[in-house]
Short mmCIF file of C-alpha atoms in Angstrom, two decimals:
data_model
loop_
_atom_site.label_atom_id
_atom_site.label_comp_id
_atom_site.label_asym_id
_atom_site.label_seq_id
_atom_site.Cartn_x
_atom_site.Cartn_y
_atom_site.Cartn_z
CA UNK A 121 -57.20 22.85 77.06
CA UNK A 122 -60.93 22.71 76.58
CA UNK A 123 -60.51 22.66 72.83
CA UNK A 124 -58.37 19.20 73.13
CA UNK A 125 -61.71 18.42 74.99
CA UNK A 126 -63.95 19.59 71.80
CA UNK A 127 -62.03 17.86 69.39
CA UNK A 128 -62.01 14.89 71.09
CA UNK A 129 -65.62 14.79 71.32
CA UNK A 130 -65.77 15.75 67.84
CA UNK A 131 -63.92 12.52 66.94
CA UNK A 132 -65.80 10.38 69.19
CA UNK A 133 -69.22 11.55 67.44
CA UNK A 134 -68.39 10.97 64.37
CA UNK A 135 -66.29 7.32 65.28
CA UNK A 136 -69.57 6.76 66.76
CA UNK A 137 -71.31 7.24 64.18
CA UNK A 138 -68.72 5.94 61.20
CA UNK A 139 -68.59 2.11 63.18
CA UNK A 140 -72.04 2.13 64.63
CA UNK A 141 -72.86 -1.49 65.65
CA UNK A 142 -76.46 -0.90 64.40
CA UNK A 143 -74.92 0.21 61.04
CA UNK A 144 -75.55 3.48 59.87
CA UNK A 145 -77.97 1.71 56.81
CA UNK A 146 -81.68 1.34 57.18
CA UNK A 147 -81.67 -2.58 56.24
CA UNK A 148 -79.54 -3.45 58.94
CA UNK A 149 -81.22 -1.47 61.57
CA UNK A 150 -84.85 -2.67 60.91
CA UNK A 151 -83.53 -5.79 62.03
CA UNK A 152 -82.51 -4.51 66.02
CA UNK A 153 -85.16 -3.99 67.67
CA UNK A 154 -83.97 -0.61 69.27
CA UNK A 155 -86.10 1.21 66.83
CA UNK A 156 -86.05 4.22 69.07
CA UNK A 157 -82.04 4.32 69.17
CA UNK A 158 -82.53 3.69 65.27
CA UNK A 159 -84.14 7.57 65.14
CA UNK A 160 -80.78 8.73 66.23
CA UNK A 161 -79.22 7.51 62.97
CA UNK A 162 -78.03 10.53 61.22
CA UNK A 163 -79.37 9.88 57.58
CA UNK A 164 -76.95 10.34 54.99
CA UNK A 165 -72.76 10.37 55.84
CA UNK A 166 -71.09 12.52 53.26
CA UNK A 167 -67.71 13.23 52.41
CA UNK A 168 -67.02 16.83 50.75
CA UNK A 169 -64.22 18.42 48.78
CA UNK A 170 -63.40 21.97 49.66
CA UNK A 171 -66.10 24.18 50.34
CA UNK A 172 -63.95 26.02 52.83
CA UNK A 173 -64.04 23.63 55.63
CA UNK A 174 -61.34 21.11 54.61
CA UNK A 175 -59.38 19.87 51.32
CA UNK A 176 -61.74 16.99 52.31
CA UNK A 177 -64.16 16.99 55.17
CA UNK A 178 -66.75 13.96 56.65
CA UNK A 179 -69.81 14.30 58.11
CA UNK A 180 -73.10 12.96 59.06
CA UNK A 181 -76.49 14.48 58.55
CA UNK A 182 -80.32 14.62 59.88
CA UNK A 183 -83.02 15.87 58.41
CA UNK A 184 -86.14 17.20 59.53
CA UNK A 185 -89.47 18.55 58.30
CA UNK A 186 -90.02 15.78 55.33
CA UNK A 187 -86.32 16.69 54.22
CA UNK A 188 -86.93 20.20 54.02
CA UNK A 189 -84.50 21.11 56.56
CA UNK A 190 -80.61 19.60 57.24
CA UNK A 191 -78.46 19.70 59.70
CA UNK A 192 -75.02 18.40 59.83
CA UNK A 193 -72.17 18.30 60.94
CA UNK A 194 -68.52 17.77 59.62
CA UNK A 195 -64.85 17.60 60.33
CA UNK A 196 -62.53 18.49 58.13
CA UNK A 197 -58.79 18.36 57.28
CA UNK A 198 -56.34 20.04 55.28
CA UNK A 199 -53.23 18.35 54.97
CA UNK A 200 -49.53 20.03 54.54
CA UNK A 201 -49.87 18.95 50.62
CA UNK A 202 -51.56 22.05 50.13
CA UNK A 203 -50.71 24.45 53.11
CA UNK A 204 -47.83 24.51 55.05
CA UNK A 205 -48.96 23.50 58.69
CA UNK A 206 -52.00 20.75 58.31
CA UNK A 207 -55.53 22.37 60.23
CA UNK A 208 -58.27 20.66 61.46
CA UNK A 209 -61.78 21.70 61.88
CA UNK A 210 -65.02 20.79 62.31
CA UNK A 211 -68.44 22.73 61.32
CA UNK A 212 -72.13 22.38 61.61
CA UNK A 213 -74.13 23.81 59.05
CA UNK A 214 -78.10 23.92 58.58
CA UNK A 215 -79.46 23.80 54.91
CA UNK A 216 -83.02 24.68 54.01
CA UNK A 217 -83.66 22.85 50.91
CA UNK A 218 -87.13 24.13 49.47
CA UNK A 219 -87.89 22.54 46.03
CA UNK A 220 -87.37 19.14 44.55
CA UNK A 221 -88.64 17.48 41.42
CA UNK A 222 -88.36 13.84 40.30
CA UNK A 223 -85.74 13.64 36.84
CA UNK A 224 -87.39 9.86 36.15
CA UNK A 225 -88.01 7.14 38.23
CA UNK A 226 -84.17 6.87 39.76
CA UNK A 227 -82.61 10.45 40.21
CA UNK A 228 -84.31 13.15 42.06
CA UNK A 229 -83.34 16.81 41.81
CA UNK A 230 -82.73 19.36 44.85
CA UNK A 231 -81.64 22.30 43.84
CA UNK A 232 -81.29 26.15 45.52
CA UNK A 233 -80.54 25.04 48.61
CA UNK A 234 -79.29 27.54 50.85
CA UNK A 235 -77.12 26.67 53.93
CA UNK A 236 -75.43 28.58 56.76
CA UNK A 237 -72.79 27.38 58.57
CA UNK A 238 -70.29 27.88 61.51
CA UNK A 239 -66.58 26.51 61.32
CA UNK A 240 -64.13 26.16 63.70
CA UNK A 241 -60.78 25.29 63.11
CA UNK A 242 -58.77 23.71 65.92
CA UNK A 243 -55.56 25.28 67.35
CA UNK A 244 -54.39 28.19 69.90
CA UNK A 245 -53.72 31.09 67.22
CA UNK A 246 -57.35 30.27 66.17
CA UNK A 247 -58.99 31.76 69.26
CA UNK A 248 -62.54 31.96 69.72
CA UNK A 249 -62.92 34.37 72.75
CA UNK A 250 -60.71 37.42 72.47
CA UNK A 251 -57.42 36.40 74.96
CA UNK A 252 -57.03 38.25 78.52
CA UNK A 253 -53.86 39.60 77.41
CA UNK A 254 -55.96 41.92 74.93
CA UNK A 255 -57.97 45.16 75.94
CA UNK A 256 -61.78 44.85 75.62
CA UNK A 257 -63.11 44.50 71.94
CA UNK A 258 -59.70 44.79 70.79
CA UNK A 259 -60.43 42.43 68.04
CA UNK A 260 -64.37 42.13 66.67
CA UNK A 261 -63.86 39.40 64.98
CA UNK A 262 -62.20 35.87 66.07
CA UNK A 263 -60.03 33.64 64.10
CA UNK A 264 -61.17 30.27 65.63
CA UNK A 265 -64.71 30.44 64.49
CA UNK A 266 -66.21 32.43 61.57
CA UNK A 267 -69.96 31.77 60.13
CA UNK A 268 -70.43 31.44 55.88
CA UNK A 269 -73.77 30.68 53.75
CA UNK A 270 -73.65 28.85 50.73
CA UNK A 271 -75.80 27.68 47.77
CA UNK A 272 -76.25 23.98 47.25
CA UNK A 273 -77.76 21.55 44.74
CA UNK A 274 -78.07 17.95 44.72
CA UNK A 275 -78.77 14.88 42.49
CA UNK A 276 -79.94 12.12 44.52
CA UNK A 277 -79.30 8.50 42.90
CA UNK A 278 -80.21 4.93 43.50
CA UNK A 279 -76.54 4.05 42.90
CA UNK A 280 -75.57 1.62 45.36
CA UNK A 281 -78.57 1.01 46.50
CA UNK A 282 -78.73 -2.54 45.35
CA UNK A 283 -75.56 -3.76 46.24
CA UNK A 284 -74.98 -2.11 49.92
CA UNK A 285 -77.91 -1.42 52.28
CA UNK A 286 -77.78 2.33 51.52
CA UNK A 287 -80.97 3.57 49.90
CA UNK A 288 -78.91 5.86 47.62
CA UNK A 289 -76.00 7.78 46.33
CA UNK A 290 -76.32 11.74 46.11
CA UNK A 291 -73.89 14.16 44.10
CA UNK A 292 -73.80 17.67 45.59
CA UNK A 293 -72.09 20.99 45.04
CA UNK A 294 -72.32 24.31 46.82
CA UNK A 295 -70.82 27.48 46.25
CA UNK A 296 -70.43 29.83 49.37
CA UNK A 297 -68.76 32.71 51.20
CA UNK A 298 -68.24 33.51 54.62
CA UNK A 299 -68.29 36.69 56.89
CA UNK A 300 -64.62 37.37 56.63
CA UNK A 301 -64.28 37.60 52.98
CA UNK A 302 -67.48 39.47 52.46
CA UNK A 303 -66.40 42.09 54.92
CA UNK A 304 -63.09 42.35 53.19
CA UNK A 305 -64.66 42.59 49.35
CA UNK A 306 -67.41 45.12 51.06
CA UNK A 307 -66.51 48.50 49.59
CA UNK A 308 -63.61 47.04 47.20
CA UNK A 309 -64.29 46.59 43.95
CA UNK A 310 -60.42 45.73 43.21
CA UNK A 311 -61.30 42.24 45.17
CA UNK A 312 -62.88 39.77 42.13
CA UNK A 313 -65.81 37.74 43.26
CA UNK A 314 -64.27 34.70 42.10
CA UNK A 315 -61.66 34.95 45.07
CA UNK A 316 -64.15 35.36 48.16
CA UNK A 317 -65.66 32.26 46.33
CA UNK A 318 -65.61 29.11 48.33
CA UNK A 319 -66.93 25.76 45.89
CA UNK A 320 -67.23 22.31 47.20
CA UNK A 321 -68.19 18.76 45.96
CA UNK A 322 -69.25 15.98 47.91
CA UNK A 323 -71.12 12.38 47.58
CA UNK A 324 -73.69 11.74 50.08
CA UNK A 325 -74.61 8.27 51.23
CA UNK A 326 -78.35 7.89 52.10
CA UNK A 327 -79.43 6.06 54.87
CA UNK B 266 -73.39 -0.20 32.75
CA UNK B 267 -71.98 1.39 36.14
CA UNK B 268 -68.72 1.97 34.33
CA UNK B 269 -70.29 4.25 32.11
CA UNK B 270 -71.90 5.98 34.88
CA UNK B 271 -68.51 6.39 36.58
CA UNK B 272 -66.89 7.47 33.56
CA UNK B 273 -69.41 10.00 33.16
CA UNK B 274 -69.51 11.07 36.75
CA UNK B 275 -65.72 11.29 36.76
CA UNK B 276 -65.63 13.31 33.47
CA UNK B 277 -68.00 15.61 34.53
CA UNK B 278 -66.15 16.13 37.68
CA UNK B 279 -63.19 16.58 36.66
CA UNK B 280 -64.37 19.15 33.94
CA UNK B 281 -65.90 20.86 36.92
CA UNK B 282 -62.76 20.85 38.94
CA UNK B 283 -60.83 22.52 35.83
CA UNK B 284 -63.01 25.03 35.61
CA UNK B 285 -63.08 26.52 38.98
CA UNK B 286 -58.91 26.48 39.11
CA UNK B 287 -58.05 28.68 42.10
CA UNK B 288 -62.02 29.01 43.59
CA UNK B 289 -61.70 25.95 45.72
CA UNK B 290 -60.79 27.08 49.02
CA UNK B 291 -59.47 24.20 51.62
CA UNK B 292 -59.86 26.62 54.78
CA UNK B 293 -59.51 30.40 55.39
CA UNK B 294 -55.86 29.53 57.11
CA UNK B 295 -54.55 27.46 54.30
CA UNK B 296 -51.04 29.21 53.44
CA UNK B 297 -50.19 28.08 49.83
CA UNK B 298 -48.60 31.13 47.94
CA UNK B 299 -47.30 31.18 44.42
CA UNK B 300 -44.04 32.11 43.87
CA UNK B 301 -44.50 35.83 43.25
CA UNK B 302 -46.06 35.84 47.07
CA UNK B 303 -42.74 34.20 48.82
CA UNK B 304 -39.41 35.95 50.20
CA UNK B 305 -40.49 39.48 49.07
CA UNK B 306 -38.41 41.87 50.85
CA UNK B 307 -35.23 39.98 50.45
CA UNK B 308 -36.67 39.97 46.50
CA UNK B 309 -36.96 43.91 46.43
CA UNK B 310 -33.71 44.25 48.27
CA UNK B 311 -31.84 42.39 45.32
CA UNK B 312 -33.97 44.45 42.96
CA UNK B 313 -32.94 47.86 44.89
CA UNK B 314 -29.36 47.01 44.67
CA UNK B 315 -29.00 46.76 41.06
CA UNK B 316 -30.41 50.38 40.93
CA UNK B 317 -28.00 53.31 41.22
CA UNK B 318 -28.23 55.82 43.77
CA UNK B 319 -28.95 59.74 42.63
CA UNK B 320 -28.85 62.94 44.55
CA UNK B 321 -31.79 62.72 46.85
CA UNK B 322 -33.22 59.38 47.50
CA UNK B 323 -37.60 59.52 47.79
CA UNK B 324 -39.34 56.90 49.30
CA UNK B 325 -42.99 56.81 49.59
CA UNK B 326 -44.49 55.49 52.74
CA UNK B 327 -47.93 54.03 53.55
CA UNK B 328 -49.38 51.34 55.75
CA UNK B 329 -52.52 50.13 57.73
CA UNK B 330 -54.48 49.65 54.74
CA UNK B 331 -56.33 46.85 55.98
CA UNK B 332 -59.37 46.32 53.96
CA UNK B 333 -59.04 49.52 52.11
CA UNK B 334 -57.63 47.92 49.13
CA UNK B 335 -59.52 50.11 46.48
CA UNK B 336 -57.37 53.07 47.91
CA UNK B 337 -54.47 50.77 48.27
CA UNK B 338 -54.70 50.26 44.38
CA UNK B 339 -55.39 54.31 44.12
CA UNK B 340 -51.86 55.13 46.14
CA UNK B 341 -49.85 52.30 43.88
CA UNK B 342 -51.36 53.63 40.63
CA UNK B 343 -50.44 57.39 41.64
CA UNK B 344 -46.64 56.21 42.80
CA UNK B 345 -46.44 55.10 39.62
CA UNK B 346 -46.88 58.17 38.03
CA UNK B 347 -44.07 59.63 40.05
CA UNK B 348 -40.24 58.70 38.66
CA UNK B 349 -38.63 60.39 41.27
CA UNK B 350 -39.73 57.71 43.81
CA UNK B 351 -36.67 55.33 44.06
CA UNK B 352 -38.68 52.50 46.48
CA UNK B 353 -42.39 52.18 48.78
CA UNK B 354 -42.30 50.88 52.36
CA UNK B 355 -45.45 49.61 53.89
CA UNK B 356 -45.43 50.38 57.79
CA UNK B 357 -47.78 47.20 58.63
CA UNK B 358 -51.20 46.07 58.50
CA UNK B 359 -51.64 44.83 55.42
CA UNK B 360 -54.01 41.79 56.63
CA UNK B 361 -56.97 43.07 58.30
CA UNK B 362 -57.69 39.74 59.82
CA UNK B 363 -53.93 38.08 59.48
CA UNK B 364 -56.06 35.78 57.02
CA UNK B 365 -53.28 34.46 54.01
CA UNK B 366 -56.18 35.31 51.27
CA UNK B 367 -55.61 39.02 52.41
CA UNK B 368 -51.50 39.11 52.46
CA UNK B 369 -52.57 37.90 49.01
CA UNK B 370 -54.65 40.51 48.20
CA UNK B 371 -52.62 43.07 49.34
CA UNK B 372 -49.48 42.09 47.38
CA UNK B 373 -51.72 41.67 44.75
CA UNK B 374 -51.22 45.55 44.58
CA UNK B 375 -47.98 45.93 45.95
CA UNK B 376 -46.73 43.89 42.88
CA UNK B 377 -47.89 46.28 40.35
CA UNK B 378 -45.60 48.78 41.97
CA UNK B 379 -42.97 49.50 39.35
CA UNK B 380 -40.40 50.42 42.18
CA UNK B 381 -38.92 47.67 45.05
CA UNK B 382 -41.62 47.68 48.07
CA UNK B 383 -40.90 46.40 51.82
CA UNK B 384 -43.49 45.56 54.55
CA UNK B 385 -42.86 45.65 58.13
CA UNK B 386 -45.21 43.48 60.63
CA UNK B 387 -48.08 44.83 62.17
CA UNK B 388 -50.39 43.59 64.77
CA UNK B 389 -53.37 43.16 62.49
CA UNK B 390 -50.82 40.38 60.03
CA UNK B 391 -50.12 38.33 63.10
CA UNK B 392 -53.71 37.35 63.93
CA UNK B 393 -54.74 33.73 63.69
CA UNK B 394 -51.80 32.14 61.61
CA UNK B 395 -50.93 35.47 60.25
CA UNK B 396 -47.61 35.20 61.60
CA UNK B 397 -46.32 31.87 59.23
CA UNK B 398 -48.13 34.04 56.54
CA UNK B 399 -45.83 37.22 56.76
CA UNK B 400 -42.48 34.87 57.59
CA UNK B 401 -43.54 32.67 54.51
CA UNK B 402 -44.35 36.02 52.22
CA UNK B 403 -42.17 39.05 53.15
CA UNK B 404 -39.41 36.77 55.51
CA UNK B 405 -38.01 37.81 58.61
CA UNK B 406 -39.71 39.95 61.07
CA UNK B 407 -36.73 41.68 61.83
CA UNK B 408 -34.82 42.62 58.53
CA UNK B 409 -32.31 45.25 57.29
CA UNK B 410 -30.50 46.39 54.51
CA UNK B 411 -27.85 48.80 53.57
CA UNK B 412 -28.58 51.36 50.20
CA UNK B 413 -26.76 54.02 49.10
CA UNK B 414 -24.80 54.79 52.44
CA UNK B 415 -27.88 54.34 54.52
CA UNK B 416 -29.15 51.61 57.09
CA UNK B 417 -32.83 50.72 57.15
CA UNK B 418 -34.30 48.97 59.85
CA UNK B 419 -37.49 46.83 59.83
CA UNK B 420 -38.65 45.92 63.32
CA UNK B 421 -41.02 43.92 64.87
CA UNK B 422 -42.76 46.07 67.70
CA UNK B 423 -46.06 44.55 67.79
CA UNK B 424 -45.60 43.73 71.70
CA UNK B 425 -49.38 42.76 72.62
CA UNK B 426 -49.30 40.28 69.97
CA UNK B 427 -46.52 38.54 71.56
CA UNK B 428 -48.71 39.14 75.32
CA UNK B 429 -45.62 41.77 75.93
CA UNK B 430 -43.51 38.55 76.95
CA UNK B 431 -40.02 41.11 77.19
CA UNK B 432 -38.85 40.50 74.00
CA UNK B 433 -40.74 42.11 71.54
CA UNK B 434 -39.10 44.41 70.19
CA UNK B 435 -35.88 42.86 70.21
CA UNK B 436 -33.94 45.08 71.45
CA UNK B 437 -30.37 43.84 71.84
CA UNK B 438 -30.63 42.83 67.61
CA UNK B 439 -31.69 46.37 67.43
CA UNK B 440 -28.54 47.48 68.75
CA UNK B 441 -25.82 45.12 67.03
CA UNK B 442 -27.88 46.78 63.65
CA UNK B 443 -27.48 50.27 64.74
CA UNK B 444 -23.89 49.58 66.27
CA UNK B 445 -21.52 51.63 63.65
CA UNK B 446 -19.64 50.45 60.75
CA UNK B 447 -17.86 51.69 57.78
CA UNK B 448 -20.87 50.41 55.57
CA UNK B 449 -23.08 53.37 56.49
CA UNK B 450 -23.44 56.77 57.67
CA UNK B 451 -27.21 57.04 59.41
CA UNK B 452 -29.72 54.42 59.93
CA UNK B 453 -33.47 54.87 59.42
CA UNK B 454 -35.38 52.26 61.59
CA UNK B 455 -39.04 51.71 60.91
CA UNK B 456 -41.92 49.77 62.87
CA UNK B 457 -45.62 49.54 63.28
CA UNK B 458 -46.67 50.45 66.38
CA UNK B 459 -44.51 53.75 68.28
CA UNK B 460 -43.15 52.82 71.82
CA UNK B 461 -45.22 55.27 73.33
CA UNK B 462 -48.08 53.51 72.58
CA UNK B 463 -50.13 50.79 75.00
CA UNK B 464 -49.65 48.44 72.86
CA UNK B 465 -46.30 48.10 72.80
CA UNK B 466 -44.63 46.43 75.21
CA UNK B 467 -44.01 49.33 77.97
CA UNK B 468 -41.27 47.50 79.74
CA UNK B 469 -39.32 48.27 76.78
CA UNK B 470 -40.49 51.46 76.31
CA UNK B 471 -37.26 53.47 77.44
CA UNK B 472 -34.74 50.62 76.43
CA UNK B 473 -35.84 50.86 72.83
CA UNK B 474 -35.77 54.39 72.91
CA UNK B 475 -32.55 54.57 74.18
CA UNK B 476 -31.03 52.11 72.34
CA UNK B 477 -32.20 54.28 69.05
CA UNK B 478 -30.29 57.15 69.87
CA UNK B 479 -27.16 54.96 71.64
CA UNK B 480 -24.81 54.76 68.94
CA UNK B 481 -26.40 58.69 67.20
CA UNK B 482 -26.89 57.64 63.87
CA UNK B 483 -30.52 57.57 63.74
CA UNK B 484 -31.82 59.68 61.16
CA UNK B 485 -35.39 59.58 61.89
CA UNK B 486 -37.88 56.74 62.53
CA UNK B 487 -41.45 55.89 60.66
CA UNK B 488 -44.69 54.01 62.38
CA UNK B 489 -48.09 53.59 61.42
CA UNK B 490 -50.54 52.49 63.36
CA UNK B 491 -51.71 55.67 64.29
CA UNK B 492 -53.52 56.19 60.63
CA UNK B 493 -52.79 59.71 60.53
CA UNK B 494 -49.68 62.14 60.06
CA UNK B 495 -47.60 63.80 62.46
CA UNK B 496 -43.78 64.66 62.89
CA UNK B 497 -42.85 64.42 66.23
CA UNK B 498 -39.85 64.33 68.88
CA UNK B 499 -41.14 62.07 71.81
CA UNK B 500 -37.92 61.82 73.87
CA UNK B 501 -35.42 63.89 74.98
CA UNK B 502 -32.57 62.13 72.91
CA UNK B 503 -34.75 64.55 70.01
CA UNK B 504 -34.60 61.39 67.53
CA UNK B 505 -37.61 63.03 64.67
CA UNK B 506 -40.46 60.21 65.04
CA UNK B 507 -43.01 60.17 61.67
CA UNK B 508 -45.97 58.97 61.91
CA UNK B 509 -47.31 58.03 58.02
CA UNK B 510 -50.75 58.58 57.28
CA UNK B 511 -52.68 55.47 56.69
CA UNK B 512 -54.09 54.68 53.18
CA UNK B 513 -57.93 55.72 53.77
CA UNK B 514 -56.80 58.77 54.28
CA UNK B 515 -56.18 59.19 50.46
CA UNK B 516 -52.73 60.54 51.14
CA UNK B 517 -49.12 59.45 51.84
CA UNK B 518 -45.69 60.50 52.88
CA UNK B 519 -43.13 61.24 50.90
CA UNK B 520 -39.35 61.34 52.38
CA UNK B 521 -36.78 63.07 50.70
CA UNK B 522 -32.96 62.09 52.05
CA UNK B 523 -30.26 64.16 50.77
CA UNK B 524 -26.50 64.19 52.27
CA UNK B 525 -28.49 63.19 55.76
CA UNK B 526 -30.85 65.62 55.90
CA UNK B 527 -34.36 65.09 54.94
CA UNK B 528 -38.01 66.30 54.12
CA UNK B 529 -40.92 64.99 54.83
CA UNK B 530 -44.00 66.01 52.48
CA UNK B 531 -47.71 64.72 51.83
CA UNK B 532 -48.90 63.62 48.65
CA UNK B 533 -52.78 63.67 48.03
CA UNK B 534 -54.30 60.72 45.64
#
């Protein structure tokens, strides 16, 4: 029952978010003069392909520490196209993102960035604490929520930034694994790399 | 200008995209097999059929290999080597976590068997989604088939999975299987988890027992679960329980049938 509850909240985060009366867009919020609610803007929305947490997954994002640090947080769906029952999930990941150099005037490189992340797909198979029918620590693991890292790079753009009150477009891919596969290619060198492998593309919209 | 841009961006993307075929993964409980990862016991049963019977038939068992899929490639690689094996049955456990990526790893091994291979279900493949992932690879839970003269029975006994709701194993299928006809002589019946066990569902306990030596044509019956080997006679009705050894162990079973007697011997790898 209580994970109805979470993915209802989920939703209503990121609907709040998505519409948000203030906009989402710096422009638009200089002009209400709630510039403290303004600080609770996340600062880029994204939408990602793959990456292990959804054939396409949407999220918002906040940085910290002069954009050295990122937190977001995403929900994503997979639809029966490409599995046979459709899964939802969401996931909040934190990326540390160390170096950056200016390409020219307009595009600004970020690469290495490394990321962790926790995802949780929705549904009762996909348990998080062990059920009471089980013995203690029947299970160690749980299906409902399993942690990953991931490399990430980004090109940040001015793309749209003239036309829409973004202040830029960025391009991003990560490659990744998480805790379940590693385990299960630990020891096994019949497993290839390439299949504990999770890659992912997304486009970033800067606030 | 911004076409260019988005003609290059949408090149480069899609160059991307083709180059990391099969590495984009949608969620750990996607289920999307290819075709040589759907309907795979009925597949081996067709494929058994077509083979005729000899003298003694020799099946190799093994099961709960998990994550050990190094060993897992080790046992299919030395059952190769061995003609006198006519098929391989897995006793369950084949996904460590129930995730779909690892029912595709371990018929990733299972398919280099030159021999037909069945699975049965065990309690580690029906985690998470595990258990659309066996129904969609191997089929049914409960499955039989009839080859030369003899009945073998694949049965779902993984009771805790199913929070021992009475009807796991099903018992009453069990028996219509096992209930005699002029299509064989003995049956064999093989499951995961042994009804002695506390995981399966003990209010079953003596009905499945009984039921396998009701109509006395029960050869003998295999589990895993256990990991290692024993031959044992847990009831009174003295129906010959064997317990296979699991893959770590670097060894399996090997069961020789021969006008309805048979032998039971290990094989190191």
């Amino acid at each position: 029952m209580w994970k109805q509850w979470h993915f209802k909240i989920a939703l209503i985060v990121l609907l709040v978010h998505l519409c948000n009366p203030v906009n989402t867009y710096g422009q638009y919020s200089q002009k209400t003069d709630s510039a403290k609610y303004v600080r609770f803007l996340p600062d880029y929305v994204k939408l990602q392909f793959a990456g292990g947490i959804g054939l396409l997954s949407i999220g918002v994002g906040y940085s910290f520490f002069k954009e050295k640090l990122e937190v977001s947080y995403f929900y994503g769906y997979v639809p029966k196209a490409v599995s046979i029952d459709d899964l939802h999930s969401v996931s909040l990941q934190v990326t540390a993102k160390f170096f950056r150099f200016k390409a020219n005037k307009n595009i600004e490189i970020v690469p290495l960035n490394v990321g962790w992340f926790i995802h949780h797909t929705f549904g009762n198979e996909y348990w998080i604490t062990l059920p009471s029918h089980y013995p203690a620590e029947y299970y160690w693991w749980s299906p409902g929520r399993n942690a990953g890292i991931f490399l990430g790079g980004e090109i940040k753009t001015k793309l749209l930034s003239n036309k829409t009150p973004a202040s830029g477009t960025a391009f991003c891919a990560r490659v990744g694994s998480r805790g379940l596969y590693l385990t299960s290619k630990f020891g096994n060198s019949a497993i290839p790399f390439r299949d504990i492998v999770e890659f992912g593309f997304g486009v970033a919209l800067y606030r | 200008m911004i076409t260019k841009n988005k003609l290059l961006i949408i090149t480069l993307a899609l160059t991307a995209l083709s180059a990391c075929d099969g590495m984009f993964d949608y969620s750990p409980y996607a289920i999307d097999f290819s075709e040589e990862n759907m309907n795979v016991n009925e597949k081996n049963v067709s494929k058994l059929i077509l083979k005729e019977p000899d003298d003694t038939l020799t099946i190799a068992f093994t099961g709960d290999t998990h994550r050990f899929y190094d060993q897992t490639e080790e046992f299919v690689e030395k059952v190769n080597q061995n003609p006198a094996v006519d098929f391989v049955i897995h006793v369950g456990d084949m996904a460590d976590f129930g995730l779909p990526k690892q029912y595709t790893w371990g018929n990733s091994f299972l398919l280099k068997l030159t021999v037909p291979y069945f699975v049965v279900v065990g309690n580690h493949d029906l985690v998470g989604n595990g258990l659309t992932a066996y129904k969609e690879m191997f089929g049914a839970l409960n499955f039989s088939f009839i080859y030369d003269n003899l009945k073998f029975i694949f049965m779902n006994t993984n009771g805790l999975e199913f929070k021992f709701n009475g009807e796991v194993p099903d018992v009453q299928w069990l028996d219509a299987q096992l209930s005699p006809n002029n299509d064989f002589s003995k049956a064999i019946v093989i499951f995961h988890i042994p009804p002695m066990d506390r995981d399966f569902d003990s209010s079953l306990e003596e009905t499945f027992s009984k039921t396998l030596a009701h109509h006395n044509n029960v050869l003998f019956t295999v589990h895993g679960h256990l990991h290692g080997h024993e031959i044992y006679k847990p009831y009174e009705d003295s129906i010959t329980y064997v317990n296979v050894y699991g893959v770590e162990n670097m060894k399996f079973n090997l069961i020789k049938i021969a006008n309805n007697q048979f032998d039971v011997e290990t094989v190191a790898f």
